[in-house]
Short mmCIF file of C-alpha atoms in Angstrom, two decimals:
data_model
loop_
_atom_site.label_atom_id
_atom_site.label_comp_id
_atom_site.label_asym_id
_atom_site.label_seq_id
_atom_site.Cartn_x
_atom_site.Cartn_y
_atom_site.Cartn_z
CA UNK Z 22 93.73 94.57 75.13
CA UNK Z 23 96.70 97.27 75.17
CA UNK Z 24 99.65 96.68 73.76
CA UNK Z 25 102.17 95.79 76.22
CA UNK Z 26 105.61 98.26 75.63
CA UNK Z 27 108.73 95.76 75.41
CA UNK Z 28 112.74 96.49 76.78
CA UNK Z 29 114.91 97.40 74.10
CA UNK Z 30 117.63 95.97 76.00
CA UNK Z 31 116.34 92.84 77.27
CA UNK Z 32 113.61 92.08 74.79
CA UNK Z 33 111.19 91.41 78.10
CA UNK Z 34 108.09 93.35 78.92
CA UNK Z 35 107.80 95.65 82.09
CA UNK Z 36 106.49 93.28 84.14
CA UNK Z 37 109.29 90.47 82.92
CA UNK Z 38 111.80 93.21 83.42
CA UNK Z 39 110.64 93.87 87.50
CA UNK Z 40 110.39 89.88 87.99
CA UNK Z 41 114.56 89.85 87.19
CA UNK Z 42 116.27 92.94 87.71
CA UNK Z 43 116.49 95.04 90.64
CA UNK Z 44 117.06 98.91 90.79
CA UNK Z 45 120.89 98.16 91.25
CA UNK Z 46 121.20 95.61 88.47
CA UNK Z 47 121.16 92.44 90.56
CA UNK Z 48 118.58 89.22 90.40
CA UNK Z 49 115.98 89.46 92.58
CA UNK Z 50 114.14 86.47 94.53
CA UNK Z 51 111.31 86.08 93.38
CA UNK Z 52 109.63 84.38 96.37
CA UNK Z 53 110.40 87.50 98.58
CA UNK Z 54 107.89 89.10 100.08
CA UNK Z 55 107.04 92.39 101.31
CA UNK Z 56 103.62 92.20 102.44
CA UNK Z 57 101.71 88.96 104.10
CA UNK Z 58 98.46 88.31 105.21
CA UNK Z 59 97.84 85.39 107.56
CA UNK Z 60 94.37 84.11 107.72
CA UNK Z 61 92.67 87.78 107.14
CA UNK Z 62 89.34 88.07 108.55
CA UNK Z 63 86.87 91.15 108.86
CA UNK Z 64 83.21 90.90 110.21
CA UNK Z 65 80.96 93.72 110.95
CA UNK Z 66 78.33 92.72 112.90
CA UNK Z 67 78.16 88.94 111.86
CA UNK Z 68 78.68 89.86 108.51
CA UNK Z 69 81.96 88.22 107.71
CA UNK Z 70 83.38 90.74 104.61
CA UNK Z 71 86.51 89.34 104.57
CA UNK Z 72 88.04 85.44 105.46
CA UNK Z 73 90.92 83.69 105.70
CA UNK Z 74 92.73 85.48 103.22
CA UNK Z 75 96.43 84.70 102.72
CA UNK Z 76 97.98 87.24 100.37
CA UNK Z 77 101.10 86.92 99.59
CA UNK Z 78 103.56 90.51 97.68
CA UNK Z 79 106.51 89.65 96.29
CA UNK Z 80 109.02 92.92 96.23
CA UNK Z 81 109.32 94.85 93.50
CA UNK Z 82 105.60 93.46 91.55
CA UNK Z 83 102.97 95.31 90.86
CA UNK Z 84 100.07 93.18 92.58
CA UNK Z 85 96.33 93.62 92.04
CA UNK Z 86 93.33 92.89 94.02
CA UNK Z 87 90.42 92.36 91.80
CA UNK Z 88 86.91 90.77 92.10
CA UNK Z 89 83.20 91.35 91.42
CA UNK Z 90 80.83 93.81 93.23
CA UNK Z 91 81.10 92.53 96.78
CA UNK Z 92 83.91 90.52 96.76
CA UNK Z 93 85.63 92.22 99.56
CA UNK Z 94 88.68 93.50 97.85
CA UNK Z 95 87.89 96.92 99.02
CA UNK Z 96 87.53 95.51 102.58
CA UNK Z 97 90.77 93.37 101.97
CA UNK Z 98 92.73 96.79 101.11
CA UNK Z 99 91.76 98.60 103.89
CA UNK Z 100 92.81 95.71 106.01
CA UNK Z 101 96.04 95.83 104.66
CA UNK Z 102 96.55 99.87 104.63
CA UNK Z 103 95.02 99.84 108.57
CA UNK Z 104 92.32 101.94 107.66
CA UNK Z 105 90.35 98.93 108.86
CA UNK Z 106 91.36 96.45 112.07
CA UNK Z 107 90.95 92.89 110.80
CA UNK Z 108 88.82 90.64 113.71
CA UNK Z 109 91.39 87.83 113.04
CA UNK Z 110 94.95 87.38 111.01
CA UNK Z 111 97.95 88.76 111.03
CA UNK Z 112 99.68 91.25 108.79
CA UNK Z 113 103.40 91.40 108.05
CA UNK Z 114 105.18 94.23 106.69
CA UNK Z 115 108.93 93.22 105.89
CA UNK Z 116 108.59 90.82 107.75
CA UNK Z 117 107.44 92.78 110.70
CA UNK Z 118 103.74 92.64 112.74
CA UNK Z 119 102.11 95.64 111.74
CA UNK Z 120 98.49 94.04 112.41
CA UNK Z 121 98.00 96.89 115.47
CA UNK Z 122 100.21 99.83 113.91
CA UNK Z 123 98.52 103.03 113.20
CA UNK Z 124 98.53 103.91 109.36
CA UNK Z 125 100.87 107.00 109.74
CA UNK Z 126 103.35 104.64 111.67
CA UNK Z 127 103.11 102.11 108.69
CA UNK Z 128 103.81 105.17 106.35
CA UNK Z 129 107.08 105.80 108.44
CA UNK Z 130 108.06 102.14 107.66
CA UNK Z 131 108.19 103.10 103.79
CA UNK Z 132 104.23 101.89 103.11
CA UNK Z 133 101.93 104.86 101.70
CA UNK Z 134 98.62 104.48 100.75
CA UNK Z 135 98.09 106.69 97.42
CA UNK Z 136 95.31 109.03 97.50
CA UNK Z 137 94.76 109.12 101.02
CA UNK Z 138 97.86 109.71 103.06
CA UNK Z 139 99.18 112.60 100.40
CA UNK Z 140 97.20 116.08 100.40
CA UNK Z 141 96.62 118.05 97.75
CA UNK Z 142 95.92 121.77 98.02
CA UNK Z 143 93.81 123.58 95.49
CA UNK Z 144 95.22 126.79 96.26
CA UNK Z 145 98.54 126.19 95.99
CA UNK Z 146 101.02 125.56 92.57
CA UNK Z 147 101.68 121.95 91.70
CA UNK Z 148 105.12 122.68 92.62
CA UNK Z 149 104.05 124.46 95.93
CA UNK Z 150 101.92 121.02 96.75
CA UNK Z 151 105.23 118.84 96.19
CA UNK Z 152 107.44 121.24 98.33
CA UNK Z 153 105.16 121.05 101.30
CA UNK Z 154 104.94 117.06 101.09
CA UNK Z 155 109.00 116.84 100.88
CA UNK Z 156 108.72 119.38 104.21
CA UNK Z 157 106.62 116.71 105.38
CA UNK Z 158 109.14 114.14 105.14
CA UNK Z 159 111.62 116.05 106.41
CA UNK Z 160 109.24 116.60 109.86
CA UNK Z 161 108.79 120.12 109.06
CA UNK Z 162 105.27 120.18 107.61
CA UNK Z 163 103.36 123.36 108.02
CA UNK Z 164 105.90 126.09 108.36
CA UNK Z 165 105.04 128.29 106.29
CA UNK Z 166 107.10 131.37 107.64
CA UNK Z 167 109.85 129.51 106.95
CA UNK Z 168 112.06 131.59 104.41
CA UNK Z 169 111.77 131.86 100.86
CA UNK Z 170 115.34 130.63 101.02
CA UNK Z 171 115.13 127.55 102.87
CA UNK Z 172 112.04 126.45 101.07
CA UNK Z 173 113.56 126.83 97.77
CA UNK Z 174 116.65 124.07 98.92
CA UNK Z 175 113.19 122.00 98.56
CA UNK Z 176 112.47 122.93 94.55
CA UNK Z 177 115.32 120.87 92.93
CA UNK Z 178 114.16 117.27 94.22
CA UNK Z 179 110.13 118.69 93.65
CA UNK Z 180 110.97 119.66 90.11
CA UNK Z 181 112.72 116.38 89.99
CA UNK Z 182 109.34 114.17 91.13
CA UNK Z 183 107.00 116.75 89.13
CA UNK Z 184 109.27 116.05 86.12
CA UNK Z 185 108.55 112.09 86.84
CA UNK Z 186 105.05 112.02 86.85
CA UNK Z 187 104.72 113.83 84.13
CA UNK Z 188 103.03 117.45 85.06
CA UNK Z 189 106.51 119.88 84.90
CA UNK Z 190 104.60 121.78 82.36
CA UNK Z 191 101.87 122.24 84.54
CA UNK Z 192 104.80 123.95 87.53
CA UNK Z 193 103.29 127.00 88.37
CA UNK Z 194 99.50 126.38 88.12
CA UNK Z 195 97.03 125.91 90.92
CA UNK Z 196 96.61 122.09 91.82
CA UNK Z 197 92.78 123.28 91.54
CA UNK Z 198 93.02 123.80 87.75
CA UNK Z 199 94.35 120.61 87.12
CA UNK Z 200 92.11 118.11 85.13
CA UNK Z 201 91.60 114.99 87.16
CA UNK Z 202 93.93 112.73 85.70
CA UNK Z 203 97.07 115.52 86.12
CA UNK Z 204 95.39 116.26 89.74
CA UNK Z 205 95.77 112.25 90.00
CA UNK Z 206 99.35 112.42 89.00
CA UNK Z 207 100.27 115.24 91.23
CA UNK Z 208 99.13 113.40 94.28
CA UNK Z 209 101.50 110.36 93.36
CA UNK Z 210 104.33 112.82 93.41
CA UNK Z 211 103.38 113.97 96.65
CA UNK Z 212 103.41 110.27 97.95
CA UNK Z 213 106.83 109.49 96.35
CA UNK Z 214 108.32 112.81 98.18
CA UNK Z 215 107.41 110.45 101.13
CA UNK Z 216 110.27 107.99 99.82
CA UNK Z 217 108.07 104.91 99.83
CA UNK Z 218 109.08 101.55 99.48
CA UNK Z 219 105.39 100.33 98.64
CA UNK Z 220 102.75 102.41 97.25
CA UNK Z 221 98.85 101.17 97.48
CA UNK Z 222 96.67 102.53 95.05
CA UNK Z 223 92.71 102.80 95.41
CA UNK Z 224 91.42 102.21 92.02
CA UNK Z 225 93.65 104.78 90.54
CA UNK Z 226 91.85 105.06 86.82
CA UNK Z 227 88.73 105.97 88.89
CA UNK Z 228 86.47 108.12 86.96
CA UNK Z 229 89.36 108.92 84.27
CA UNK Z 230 88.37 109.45 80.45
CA UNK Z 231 90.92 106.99 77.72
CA UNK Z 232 93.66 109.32 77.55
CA UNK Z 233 94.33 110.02 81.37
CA UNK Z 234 94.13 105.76 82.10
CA UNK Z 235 96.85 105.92 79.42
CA UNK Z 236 98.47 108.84 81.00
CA UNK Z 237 98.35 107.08 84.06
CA UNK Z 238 99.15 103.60 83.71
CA UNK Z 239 102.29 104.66 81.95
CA UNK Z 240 103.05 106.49 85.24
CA UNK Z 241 102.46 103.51 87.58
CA UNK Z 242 104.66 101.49 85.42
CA UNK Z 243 107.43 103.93 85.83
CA UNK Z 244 107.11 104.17 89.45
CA UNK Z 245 107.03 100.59 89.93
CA UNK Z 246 110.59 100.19 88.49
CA UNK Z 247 112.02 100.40 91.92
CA UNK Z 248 108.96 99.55 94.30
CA UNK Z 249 106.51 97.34 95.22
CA UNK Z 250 103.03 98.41 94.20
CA UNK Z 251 99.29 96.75 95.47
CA UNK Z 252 96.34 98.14 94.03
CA UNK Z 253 92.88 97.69 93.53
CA UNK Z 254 91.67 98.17 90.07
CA UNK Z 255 88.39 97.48 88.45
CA UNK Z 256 89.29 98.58 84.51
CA UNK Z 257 90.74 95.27 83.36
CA UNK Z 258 92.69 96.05 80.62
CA UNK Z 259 95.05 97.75 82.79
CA UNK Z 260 95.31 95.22 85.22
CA UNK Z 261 96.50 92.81 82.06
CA UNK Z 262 98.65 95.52 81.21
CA UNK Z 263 100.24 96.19 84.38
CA UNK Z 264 99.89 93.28 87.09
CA UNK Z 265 102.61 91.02 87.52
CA UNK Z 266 99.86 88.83 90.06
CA UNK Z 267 96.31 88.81 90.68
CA UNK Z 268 94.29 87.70 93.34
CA UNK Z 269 91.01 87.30 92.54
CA UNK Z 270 88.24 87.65 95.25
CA UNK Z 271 84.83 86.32 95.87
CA UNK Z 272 82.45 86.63 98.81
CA UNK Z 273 85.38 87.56 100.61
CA UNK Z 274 87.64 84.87 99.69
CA UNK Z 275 90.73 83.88 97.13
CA UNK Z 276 89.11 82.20 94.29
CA UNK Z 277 91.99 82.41 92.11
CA UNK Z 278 95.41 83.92 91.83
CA UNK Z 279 98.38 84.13 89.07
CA UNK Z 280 99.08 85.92 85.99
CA UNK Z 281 96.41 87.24 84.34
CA UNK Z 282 96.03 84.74 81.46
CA UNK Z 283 96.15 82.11 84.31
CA UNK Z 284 92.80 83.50 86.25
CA UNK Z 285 90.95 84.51 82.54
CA UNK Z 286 91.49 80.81 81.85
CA UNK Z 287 90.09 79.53 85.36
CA UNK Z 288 86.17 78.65 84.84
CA UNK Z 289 85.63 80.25 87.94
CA UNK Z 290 86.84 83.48 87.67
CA UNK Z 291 84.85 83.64 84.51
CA UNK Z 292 81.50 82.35 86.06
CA UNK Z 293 82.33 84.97 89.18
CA UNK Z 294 82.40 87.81 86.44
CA UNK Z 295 79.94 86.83 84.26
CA UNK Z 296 77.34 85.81 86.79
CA UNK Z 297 77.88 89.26 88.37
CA UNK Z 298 77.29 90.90 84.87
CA UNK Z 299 81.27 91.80 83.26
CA UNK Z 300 81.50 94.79 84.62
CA UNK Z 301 81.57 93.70 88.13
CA UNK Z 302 84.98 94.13 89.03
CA UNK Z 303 83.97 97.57 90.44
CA UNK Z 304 83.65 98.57 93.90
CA UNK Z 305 83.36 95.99 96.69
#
């Protein structure tokens, strides 16, 4: 198991410290939610991949969606992000019914899916990729013959989100040279120029070597400060590092949710895990 970083001022770990304080210094409730799931349900063709799942976000958590191969988690998240339309349930969204919205409508609303929804180009400079997502935001993606002028208002806030995640050094290189895990971190900067309220992240340590899943968890942690995260995640450790809640899935289904000591210490969670060999929380 990592060790888990503690607050100097409040003696409470990350996840203690998101559970009580909110970006502006208030007390959060803890009960309230961001994103709901009523009853979730996905078949393909009598298969039935996902059912009846009622998932519950709190704001400002970092939530993760685990399970063994074929549990449906990865079913579940593209339920959720509306890459996939669920054959029953309901989704909420801030309390809103986004069950029916297009993705790039939910992304409006402040909900980005990681990974997917932010494009990273090869041939351009990492700062170069973070201009034209903040363009993007501002609804003027794609002009490039836009002056040099205008385009440079854009540098101060991308050097600022470049600077966050960690890859300022890296400013004037091609995304293309990146390794993976800086490549990986350059494409959460281009989400945040989106100005997300939620961020969903696709098994994020994903074919990363020790020092990048280091490199990177200490990123989502910082990001989460002031957001609401849900991710799928099959490396464990970092889901005990990181996760405020767990749901665990099997066959489609909740089996078990809480803090992580709380589903390691339900016997069937460990049978799940074990009967699927421990290294089945990968994809499914």
């Amino acid at each position: 198991m990592n060790n888990i970083q503690v607050d100097v001022e409040t003696g409470k770990t990350p996840t203690q410290v998101r559970r009580t304080r909110s970006p502006q210094g208030g007390v959060r409730m803890g009960d309230d939610l961001i994103v709901e799931t009523r009853s979730l349900t996905k078949e393909f063709k009598g298969f039935v991949a996902v059912s009846d799942v009622n998932l519950k976000v709190r704001r400002h958590t970092i939530h993760a969606l685990i399970g063994p191969n074929g549990a449906g988690k990865t079913t579940c998240f593209n339920l959720v992000t509306k890459f996939l339309t669920p054959t029953r349930g309901q989704i909420l969204f801030n309390g809103n019914d986004i069950t029916h919205t297009q993705p790039a409508a939910i992304a409006r609303q402040g909900m980005v899916r990681s990974f997917q929804i932010s494009a990273v180009f090869g041939h351009l400079t990492v700062l170069e990729n973070v201009r034209v997502a903040l363009q993007r935001k501002q609804g003027k993606s794609f002009q490039f013959w836009r002056s040099g002028e205008c385009l440079n208002e854009l540098n101060a806030r991308a050097e600022e989100l470049i600077e966050a995640v960690g890859v300022a050094e890296y400013r004037d290189t091609p995304a293309g040279e990146l390794s993976y895990g800086r490549k990986r971190a350059l494409e959460i900067a281009t989400t945040l120029a989106l100005d997300p309220e939620m961020l969903l992240l696709d098994e994020p340590m994903a074919g990363m070597g020790t020092e990048d899943v280091r490199r990177t968890a200490e990123l989502i942690r910082r990001v989460a400060a002031n957001r609401t995260i849900l991710m799928v995640e099959h490396n464990l450790s970092v889901v005990a590092d990181l996760s405020d809640t767990i749901t665990v899935l099997k066959l489609g289904r909740v089996l078990a949710e809480g803090s992580y000591a709380e589903i390691t210490d339900n016997p069937e969670v460990v049978e799940a895990y074990m009967g699927a060999g421990h290294g089945g929380a990968g994809h499914g």
